[in-house]
CSV table of N, CA, C and O in Angstrom, one decimal:
chain,number,residue,atom,x,y,z
E,96,MET,N,0.9,-1.1,0.0
E,96,MET,CA,0.0,0.0,0.0
E,96,MET,C,1.0,1.2,-0.1
E,96,MET,O,1.9,1.3,0.5
E,97,ILE,N,0.4,2.4,-0.6
E,97,ILE,CA,1.1,3.5,-0.6
E,97,ILE,C,1.2,4.1,0.8
E,97,ILE,O,0.1,4.4,1.4
E,98,ARG,N,2.5,4.2,1.3
E,98,ARG,CA,2.7,4.8,2.5
E,98,ARG,C,2.8,6.2,2.5
E,98,ARG,O,3.6,6.7,1.7
E,99,THR,N,2.1,6.9,3.5
E,99,THR,CA,2.0,8.3,3.6
E,99,THR,C,2.2,8.7,5.1
E,99,THR,O,1.5,8.2,5.9
E,100,GLU,N,3.2,9.5,5.4
E,100,GLU,CA,3.4,10.0,6.8
E,100,GLU,C,2.0,10.7,7.1
E,100,GLU,O,1.5,11.3,6.2
E,101,THR,N,1.6,10.7,8.3
E,101,THR,CA,0.5,11.3,9.0
E,101,THR,C,-0.9,10.7,8.5
E,101,THR,O,-1.9,11.2,8.9
E,102,VAL,N,-0.8,9.6,7.6
E,102,VAL,CA,-1.9,9.0,7.2
E,102,VAL,C,-1.8,7.5,7.7
E,102,VAL,O,-0.9,6.8,7.3
E,103,THR,N,-2.7,7.1,8.6
E,103,THR,CA,-2.6,5.9,9.2
E,103,THR,C,-3.2,4.8,8.4
E,103,THR,O,-4.3,4.9,7.9
E,104,ASP,N,-2.6,3.6,8.3
E,104,ASP,CA,-3.2,2.5,7.7
E,104,ASP,C,-4.1,1.7,8.7
E,104,ASP,O,-3.6,1.6,9.9
E,105,VAL,N,-5.4,1.4,8.3
E,105,VAL,CA,-6.2,0.7,9.0
E,105,VAL,C,-6.5,-0.6,8.5
E,105,VAL,O,-6.6,-0.7,7.3
E,106,THR,N,-6.9,-1.6,9.4
E,106,THR,CA,-7.3,-2.9,9.0
E,106,THR,C,-8.6,-3.2,9.5
E,106,THR,O,-9.2,-2.5,10.2
E,107,GLU,N,-9.0,-4.4,9.2
E,107,GLU,CA,-10.3,-4.9,9.7
E,107,GLU,C,-10.3,-5.0,11.2
E,107,GLU,O,-11.3,-4.7,11.8
E,108,GLU,N,-9.2,-5.3,11.8
E,108,GLU,CA,-9.1,-5.4,13.2
E,108,GLU,C,-9.0,-4.0,13.9
E,108,GLU,O,-9.5,-3.9,15.0
E,109,THR,N,-8.6,-3.0,13.3
E,109,THR,CA,-8.3,-1.7,13.8
E,109,THR,C,-9.4,-0.8,13.4
E,109,THR,O,-9.5,0.4,14.0
E,110,PHE,N,-10.2,-1.0,12.5
E,110,PHE,CA,-11.1,0.0,11.9
E,110,PHE,C,-12.0,0.3,12.8
E,110,PHE,O,-12.4,1.8,12.9
E,111,ASP,N,-12.8,-0.3,13.5
E,111,ASP,CA,-13.7,0.2,14.5
E,111,ASP,C,-13.2,1.1,15.5
E,111,ASP,O,-13.8,2.1,15.9
E,112,ALA,N,-12.1,0.8,16.0
E,112,ALA,CA,-11.5,1.7,17.0
E,112,ALA,C,-10.9,3.1,16.4
E,112,ALA,O,-11.2,4.1,16.9
E,113,GLU,N,-10.4,2.9,15.3
E,113,GLU,CA,-9.6,4.0,14.6
E,113,GLU,C,-10.5,4.9,13.9
E,113,GLU,O,-10.3,6.1,13.8
E,114,VAL,N,-11.6,4.4,13.4
E,114,VAL,CA,-12.5,5.2,12.5
E,114,VAL,C,-14.0,5.4,13.3
E,114,VAL,O,-14.3,6.5,13.6
E,115,LEU,N,-14.6,4.3,13.6
E,115,LEU,CA,-15.9,4.5,14.2
E,115,LEU,C,-15.9,5.0,15.6
E,115,LEU,O,-16.8,5.7,16.1
E,116,GLY,N,-14.9,4.7,16.4
E,116,GLY,CA,-14.8,5.2,17.7
E,116,GLY,C,-14.0,6.5,17.9
E,116,GLY,O,-13.8,7.0,19.0
E,117,ALA,N,-13.6,7.2,16.8
E,117,ALA,CA,-12.8,8.4,16.8
E,117,ALA,C,-13.6,9.6,17.3
E,117,ALA,O,-14.7,9.8,17.0
E,118,ALA,N,-13.0,10.5,18.1
E,118,ALA,CA,-13.6,11.7,18.7
E,118,ALA,C,-13.7,12.7,17.4
E,118,ALA,O,-14.6,13.4,17.3
E,119,LEU,N,-12.8,12.8,16.5
E,119,LEU,CA,-12.8,13.6,15.4
E,119,LEU,C,-13.3,13.0,14.2
E,119,LEU,O,-13.4,11.9,14.1
E,120,PRO,N,-13.9,13.8,13.2
E,120,PRO,CA,-14.3,13.3,11.9
E,120,PRO,C,-13.0,12.5,11.4
E,120,PRO,O,-12.0,12.9,11.6
E,121,VAL,N,-13.3,11.4,10.6
E,121,VAL,CA,-12.3,10.6,10.1
E,121,VAL,C,-12.5,10.6,8.5
E,121,VAL,O,-13.6,10.1,8.0
E,122,LEU,N,-11.5,11.0,7.7
E,122,LEU,CA,-11.5,10.8,6.2
E,122,LEU,C,-10.8,9.5,6.0
E,122,LEU,O,-9.7,9.4,6.2
E,123,VAL,N,-11.5,8.5,5.4
E,123,VAL,CA,-11.0,7.2,5.1
E,123,VAL,C,-10.7,7.2,3.6
E,123,VAL,O,-11.7,7.4,2.7
E,124,LYS,N,-9.5,6.9,3.1
E,124,LYS,CA,-9.1,6.8,1.8
E,124,LYS,C,-9.2,5.2,1.5
E,124,LYS,O,-8.4,4.6,2.1
E,125,PHE,N,-10.1,4.8,0.6
E,125,PHE,CA,-9.9,3.5,0.2
E,125,PHE,C,-9.2,3.4,-0.9
E,125,PHE,O,-9.4,4.1,-2.1
E,126,THR,N,-7.9,2.6,-1.0
E,126,THR,CA,-6.9,2.7,-1.9
E,126,THR,C,-6.4,1.3,-2.3
E,126,THR,O,-6.8,0.2,-1.7
E,127,ALA,N,-5.5,1.3,-3.4
E,127,ALA,CA,-4.8,0.1,-3.7
E,127,ALA,C,-3.6,0.5,-4.3
E,127,ALA,O,-3.3,1.5,-4.9
E,128,ASP,N,-2.5,-0.4,-4.4
E,128,ASP,CA,-1.2,-0.3,-4.8
E,128,ASP,C,-1.1,0.0,-6.2
E,128,ASP,O,-0.5,0.8,-6.8
E,129,TRP,N,-2.2,-0.7,-7.0
E,129,TRP,CA,-2.1,-0.6,-8.5
E,129,TRP,C,-2.8,0.7,-9.0
E,129,TRP,O,-2.9,0.9,-10.3
E,130,CYS,N,-3.5,1.5,-8.2
E,130,CYS,CA,-4.4,2.6,-8.5
E,130,CYS,C,-3.6,3.9,-8.7
E,130,CYS,O,-3.0,4.5,-7.7
E,131,ALA,N,-3.3,4.3,-9.9
E,131,ALA,CA,-2.6,5.5,-10.3
E,131,ALA,C,-3.2,6.9,-9.6
E,131,ALA,O,-2.5,7.6,-9.0
E,132,PRO,N,-4.6,7.0,-9.6
E,132,PRO,CA,-5.2,8.1,-9.0
E,132,PRO,C,-5.1,8.1,-7.5
E,132,PRO,O,-4.8,9.2,-7.0
E,133,CYS,N,-4.9,7.0,-7.0
E,133,CYS,CA,-4.6,7.0,-5.5
E,133,CYS,C,-3.1,7.3,-5.2
E,133,CYS,O,-3.0,8.1,-4.1
E,134,ARG,N,-2.3,7.1,-6.0
E,134,ARG,CA,-0.9,7.6,-5.8
E,134,ARG,C,-0.9,9.2,-6.0
E,134,ARG,O,-0.2,9.8,-5.3
E,135,GLN,N,-1.6,9.7,-6.9
E,135,GLN,CA,-1.6,11.0,-7.2
E,135,GLN,C,-2.2,11.8,-5.9
E,135,GLN,O,-1.9,12.9,-5.5
E,136,LEU,N,-3.2,11.1,-5.3
E,136,LEU,CA,-3.9,11.8,-4.1
E,136,LEU,C,-3.1,11.7,-2.9
E,136,LEU,O,-3.4,12.4,-1.9
E,137,ALA,N,-2.0,10.7,-2.7
E,137,ALA,CA,-1.4,10.5,-1.6
E,137,ALA,C,-0.7,11.9,-1.0
E,137,ALA,O,-0.9,12.1,0.2
E,138,PRO,N,-0.1,12.6,-1.7
E,138,PRO,CA,0.6,14.0,-1.2
E,138,PRO,C,-0.5,14.9,-0.8
E,138,PRO,O,-0.3,15.6,0.2
E,139,VAL,N,-1.6,14.9,-1.5
E,139,VAL,CA,-2.7,15.8,-1.1
E,139,VAL,C,-3.2,15.5,0.2
E,139,VAL,O,-3.5,16.4,1.1
E,140,LEU,N,-3.4,14.1,0.4
E,140,LEU,CA,-4.1,13.7,1.7
E,140,LEU,C,-2.9,14.0,2.9
E,140,LEU,O,-3.4,14.2,4.0
E,141,ARG,N,-1.7,13.7,2.6
E,141,ARG,CA,-0.7,14.1,3.6
E,141,ARG,C,-0.7,15.4,4.1
E,141,ARG,O,-0.8,15.7,5.2
E,142,GLU,N,-0.8,16.4,3.0
E,142,GLU,CA,-0.9,17.8,3.5
E,142,GLU,C,-2.1,18.2,4.3
E,142,GLU,O,-2.0,18.8,5.2
E,143,ILE,N,-3.3,17.5,3.9
E,143,ILE,CA,-4.6,17.8,4.6
E,143,ILE,C,-4.5,17.2,6.0
E,143,ILE,O,-4.9,17.9,7.1
E,144,ALA,N,-3.9,16.2,6.0
E,144,ALA,CA,-3.7,15.6,7.4
E,144,ALA,C,-2.9,16.3,8.3
E,144,ALA,O,-3.1,16.5,9.6
E,145,GLU,N,-1.7,16.9,7.8
E,145,GLU,CA,-0.9,17.8,8.6
E,145,GLU,C,-1.7,19.2,9.1
E,145,GLU,O,-1.6,19.5,10.1
E,146,GLU,N,-2.3,19.7,7.9
E,146,GLU,CA,-3.0,21.1,8.1
E,146,GLU,C,-4.2,20.9,8.9
E,146,GLU,O,-4.4,22.0,9.7
E,147,GLU,N,-4.9,20.0,8.9
E,147,GLU,CA,-6.1,19.7,9.6
E,147,GLU,C,-6.0,18.9,10.8
E,147,GLU,O,-7.1,18.4,11.3
E,148,ALA,N,-5.1,18.6,11.3
E,148,ALA,CA,-4.6,17.6,12.4
E,148,ALA,C,-5.5,17.9,13.6
E,148,ALA,O,-6.0,16.8,14.1
E,149,GLY,N,-6.0,19.0,14.0
E,149,GLY,CA,-6.9,19.1,15.1
E,149,GLY,C,-8.4,18.9,14.9
E,149,GLY,O,-9.2,19.0,15.7
E,150,ARG,N,-8.8,19.0,13.6
E,150,ARG,CA,-10.2,19.0,13.1
E,150,ARG,C,-10.4,17.7,12.3
E,150,ARG,O,-11.7,17.4,12.2
E,151,LEU,N,-9.5,17.0,11.8
E,151,LEU,CA,-10.0,15.9,11.0
E,151,LEU,C,-8.8,14.9,11.0
E,151,LEU,O,-7.6,15.3,10.9
E,152,ARG,N,-9.0,13.6,11.0
E,152,ARG,CA,-8.0,12.5,11.0
E,152,ARG,C,-8.1,11.8,9.7
E,152,ARG,O,-9.3,11.7,9.1
E,153,VAL,N,-7.0,11.4,9.1
E,153,VAL,CA,-7.0,10.8,7.8
E,153,VAL,C,-6.3,9.5,7.9
E,153,VAL,O,-5.2,9.3,8.4
E,154,VAL,N,-7.1,8.4,7.4
E,154,VAL,CA,-6.5,7.0,7.3
E,154,VAL,C,-6.8,6.5,6.0
E,154,VAL,O,-7.4,7.0,5.2
E,155,GLN,N,-6.1,5.2,5.8
E,155,GLN,CA,-6.4,4.6,4.5
E,155,GLN,C,-6.6,3.2,4.7
E,155,GLN,O,-6.1,2.6,5.7
E,156,VAL,N,-7.4,2.6,3.8
E,156,VAL,CA,-7.7,1.2,3.8
E,156,VAL,C,-7.3,0.6,2.5
E,156,VAL,O,-7.8,1.1,1.4
E,157,ASP,N,-6.5,-0.5,2.6
E,157,ASP,CA,-6.0,-1.1,1.4
E,157,ASP,C,-7.3,-2.1,0.8
E,157,ASP,O,-7.7,-3.1,1.5
E,158,VAL,N,-8.0,-1.8,-0.3
E,158,VAL,CA,-9.1,-2.6,-0.7
E,158,VAL,C,-8.9,-3.9,-1.0
E,158,VAL,O,-9.6,-4.8,-0.9
E,159,ASP,N,-7.6,-4.3,-1.4
E,159,ASP,CA,-7.2,-5.8,-1.7
E,159,ASP,C,-7.1,-6.5,-0.5
E,159,ASP,O,-7.5,-7.7,-0.4
E,160,ARG,N,-6.4,-6.0,0.5
E,160,ARG,CA,-6.0,-6.7,1.7
E,160,ARG,C,-7.1,-6.7,2.8
E,160,ARG,O,-7.2,-7.4,3.6
E,161,GLN,N,-8.0,-5.5,2.7
E,161,GLN,CA,-8.9,-5.3,3.7
E,161,GLN,C,-10.4,-5.3,3.1
E,161,GLN,O,-11.3,-4.4,3.3
E,162,SER,N,-10.6,-6.3,2.2
E,162,SER,CA,-11.9,-6.2,1.4
E,162,SER,C,-13.2,-6.2,2.2
E,162,SER,O,-14.2,-5.7,1.9
E,163,PRO,N,-13.2,-6.9,3.4
E,163,PRO,CA,-14.6,-6.9,4.1
E,163,PRO,C,-15.0,-5.4,4.5
E,163,PRO,O,-16.3,-5.1,4.4
E,164,ILE,N,-14.0,-4.4,4.8
E,164,ILE,CA,-14.4,-3.2,5.0
E,164,ILE,C,-15.0,-2.6,3.7
E,164,ILE,O,-16.0,-1.7,3.8
E,165,SER,N,-14.3,-2.8,2.6
E,165,SER,CA,-14.6,-2.1,1.3
E,165,SER,C,-16.1,-2.6,1.0
E,165,SER,O,-17.1,-1.8,0.6
E,166,VAL,N,-16.4,-3.9,1.2
E,166,VAL,CA,-17.7,-4.5,1.0
E,166,VAL,C,-18.7,-3.8,1.9
E,166,VAL,O,-19.9,-3.6,1.4
E,167,ARG,N,-18.4,-3.7,3.2
E,167,ARG,CA,-19.4,-3.2,4.2
E,167,ARG,C,-19.8,-1.8,3.8
E,167,ARG,O,-21.0,-1.5,4.0
E,168,TYR,N,-19.0,-1.0,3.2
E,168,TYR,CA,-19.4,0.4,2.9
E,168,TYR,C,-19.6,0.5,1.5
E,168,TYR,O,-19.9,1.7,1.0
E,169,GLY,N,-19.7,-0.5,0.7
E,169,GLY,CA,-20.2,-0.5,-0.8
E,169,GLY,C,-19.0,0.3,-1.8
E,169,GLY,O,-19.6,0.9,-2.7
E,170,VAL,N,-17.8,0.1,-1.4
E,170,VAL,CA,-16.8,0.7,-2.2
E,170,VAL,C,-16.6,0.0,-3.5
E,170,VAL,O,-16.2,-1.2,-3.4
E,171,LEU,N,-16.8,0.6,-4.5
E,171,LEU,CA,-16.7,0.0,-5.8
E,171,LEU,C,-15.6,0.4,-6.7
E,171,LEU,O,-15.2,-0.1,-7.8
E,172,ALA,N,-15.1,1.7,-6.3
E,172,ALA,CA,-14.0,2.2,-7.0
E,172,ALA,C,-12.9,2.7,-6.2
E,172,ALA,O,-13.2,3.2,-5.0
E,173,THR,N,-11.7,3.0,-6.7
E,173,THR,CA,-10.5,3.6,-5.9
E,173,THR,C,-10.1,4.8,-6.8
E,173,THR,O,-10.1,4.7,-8.1
E,174,PRO,N,-9.7,5.8,-6.1
E,174,PRO,CA,-10.0,6.1,-4.7
E,174,PRO,C,-11.1,6.6,-4.4
E,174,PRO,O,-12.0,7.2,-5.2
E,175,THR,N,-11.9,5.9,-3.3
E,175,THR,CA,-13.0,6.4,-2.7
E,175,THR,C,-12.6,7.0,-1.4
E,175,THR,O,-11.8,6.5,-0.5
E,176,LEU,N,-13.0,8.2,-1.2
E,176,LEU,CA,-12.9,8.9,0.2
E,176,LEU,C,-14.3,8.9,0.9
E,176,LEU,O,-15.2,9.5,0.2
E,177,MET,N,-14.2,8.5,2.1
E,177,MET,CA,-15.5,8.5,2.8
E,177,MET,C,-15.2,9.1,4.2
E,177,MET,O,-14.2,8.9,4.9
E,178,VAL,N,-16.0,10.2,4.5
E,178,VAL,CA,-15.9,10.8,5.9
E,178,VAL,C,-16.9,10.2,6.9
E,178,VAL,O,-18.1,10.1,6.7
E,179,PHE,N,-16.3,9.7,8.0
E,179,PHE,CA,-17.2,9.3,9.1
E,179,PHE,C,-17.2,10.2,10.3
E,179,PHE,O,-16.0,10.9,10.6
E,180,ARG,N,-18.2,10.6,10.8
E,180,ARG,CA,-18.5,11.3,12.1
E,180,ARG,C,-19.3,10.6,13.0
E,180,ARG,O,-20.4,10.0,12.6
E,181,ALA,N,-18.9,10.4,14.4
E,181,ALA,CA,-19.6,9.7,15.2
E,181,ALA,C,-20.0,8.3,14.8
E,181,ALA,O,-21.1,7.8,15.0
E,182,GLY,N,-19.1,7.7,14.2
E,182,GLY,CA,-19.2,6.3,13.7
E,182,GLY,C,-20.1,6.0,12.5
E,182,GLY,O,-20.4,4.9,12.0
E,183,GLU,N,-20.6,7.1,11.8
E,183,GLU,CA,-21.4,7.0,10.7
E,183,GLU,C,-20.8,7.6,9.4
E,183,GLU,O,-20.2,8.7,9.7
E,184,PRO,N,-20.9,7.0,8.3
E,184,PRO,CA,-20.5,7.8,7.1
E,184,PRO,C,-21.3,9.0,6.6
E,184,PRO,O,-22.5,8.9,6.7
E,185,VAL,N,-20.8,10.1,6.6
E,185,VAL,CA,-21.6,11.4,6.4
E,185,VAL,C,-21.2,11.9,5.0
E,185,VAL,O,-22.0,12.8,4.5
E,186,ALA,N,-20.2,11.5,4.2
E,186,ALA,CA,-19.9,12.0,3.0
E,186,ALA,C,-19.1,11.0,2.2
E,186,ALA,O,-18.3,10.2,2.8
E,187,SER,N,-19.2,11.0,0.9
E,187,SER,CA,-18.4,10.1,0.1
E,187,SER,C,-17.9,10.8,-1.3
E,187,SER,O,-18.8,11.5,-1.9
E,188,ILE,N,-16.8,10.6,-1.6
E,188,ILE,CA,-16.2,11.2,-2.8
E,188,ILE,C,-15.4,10.2,-3.6
E,188,ILE,O,-14.7,9.6,-2.9
E,189,VAL,N,-15.8,10.1,-4.8
E,189,VAL,CA,-15.0,9.1,-5.6
E,189,VAL,C,-14.1,9.8,-6.6
E,189,VAL,O,-14.5,10.7,-7.3
E,190,GLY,N,-12.9,9.3,-6.7
E,190,GLY,CA,-12.0,9.9,-7.6
E,190,GLY,C,-10.9,10.8,-7.0
E,190,GLY,O,-11.1,11.5,-5.9
E,191,ALA,N,-9.9,11.0,-7.6
E,191,ALA,CA,-8.7,11.9,-7.1
E,191,ALA,C,-9.2,13.5,-7.5
E,191,ALA,O,-9.9,13.6,-8.5
E,192,ARG,N,-8.7,14.4,-6.6
E,192,ARG,CA,-9.0,15.8,-6.8
E,192,ARG,C,-7.8,16.6,-6.5
E,192,ARG,O,-7.1,16.2,-5.5
E,193,PRO,N,-7.7,17.9,-7.0
E,193,PRO,CA,-6.6,18.7,-6.4
E,193,PRO,C,-6.9,19.2,-4.9
E,193,PRO,O,-8.2,19.0,-4.5
E,194,LYS,N,-6.0,19.5,-4.3
E,194,LYS,CA,-6.3,19.9,-2.9
E,194,LYS,C,-7.3,20.9,-2.6
E,194,LYS,O,-8.1,20.7,-1.8
E,195,ARG,N,-7.3,22.0,-3.4
E,195,ARG,CA,-8.3,23.0,-3.4
E,195,ARG,C,-9.7,22.6,-3.5
E,195,ARG,O,-10.5,22.8,-2.7
E,196,LYS,N,-9.8,21.6,-4.5
E,196,LYS,CA,-11.1,21.2,-4.8
E,196,LYS,C,-11.6,20.3,-3.6
E,196,LYS,O,-12.8,20.4,-3.2
E,197,LEU,N,-10.7,19.5,-3.1
E,197,LEU,CA,-11.0,18.3,-2.0
E,197,LEU,C,-11.4,19.2,-0.8
E,197,LEU,O,-12.3,18.8,-0.2
E,198,LEU,N,-10.6,20.2,-0.5
E,198,LEU,CA,-11.1,21.0,0.6
E,198,LEU,C,-12.4,21.7,0.5
E,198,LEU,O,-13.1,21.9,1.6
E,199,GLN,N,-12.7,22.1,-0.5
E,199,GLN,CA,-14.0,22.8,-0.8
E,199,GLN,C,-15.1,21.7,-0.5
E,199,GLN,O,-16.2,21.9,0.1
E,200,GLU,N,-14.9,20.4,-1.1
E,200,GLU,CA,-15.9,19.5,-0.9
E,200,GLU,C,-16.0,19.0,0.5
E,200,GLU,O,-16.9,18.5,1.0
E,201,LEU,N,-15.0,19.1,1.5
E,201,LEU,CA,-14.8,18.8,2.8
E,201,LEU,C,-15.2,20.0,3.7
E,201,LEU,O,-15.3,19.8,4.9
E,202,ALA,N,-15.5,21.1,3.1
E,202,ALA,CA,-15.7,22.2,4.0
E,202,ALA,C,-16.8,22.2,5.0
E,202,ALA,O,-16.7,22.5,6.1
E,203,ASP,N,-18.0,21.4,4.6
E,203,ASP,CA,-19.0,21.3,5.4
E,203,ASP,C,-18.6,20.5,6.6
E,203,ASP,O,-19.0,20.7,7.8
E,204,VAL,N,-17.8,19.3,6.4
E,204,VAL,CA,-17.4,18.5,7.5
E,204,VAL,C,-16.5,19.2,8.5
E,204,VAL,O,-16.4,19.2,9.5
E,205,LEU,N,-15.4,20.0,7.9
E,205,LEU,CA,-14.5,20.7,8.7
E,205,LEU,C,-15.1,21.9,9.3
E,205,LEU,O,-14.8,22.2,10.5
E,206,ASP,N,-16.1,22.5,8.9
E,206,ASP,CA,-16.8,23.7,9.6
E,206,ASP,C,-17.5,23.3,10.7
E,206,ASP,O,-17.8,24.1,11.7
E,207,ARG,N,-17.8,22.0,10.8
E,207,ARG,CA,-18.7,21.5,12.0
E,207,ARG,C,-17.7,21.1,13.1
E,207,ARG,O,-18.3,20.8,14.3
E,208,THR,N,-16.4,21.2,13.0
E,208,THR,CA,-15.6,20.6,14.1
E,208,THR,C,-15.1,21.9,14.9
E,208,THR,O,-15.2,23.0,14.6
């Protein structure tokens, strides 16, 4: 999986604690090693994770190694970004985007924290 500092890898064993039980909203990137747009998105998410550290947590799930999580949330394409708040998915974005566009789409989530 594409390793990114400040973006935690979550597994089926850690997903509930890291995502569903988190105090902050969590942006989950559903990704795969073979996904070129996922690689393009990695530095964008690293920057967002650093800049929004007190308001948003960023993690990633490898869809090939952690397929039960992908199936549970109906992820059919990579990259899929899903925002969880209080254990529930509240937003879903499919595809890579520039940082500015992604922050615009996440504004509602970030404004509530």
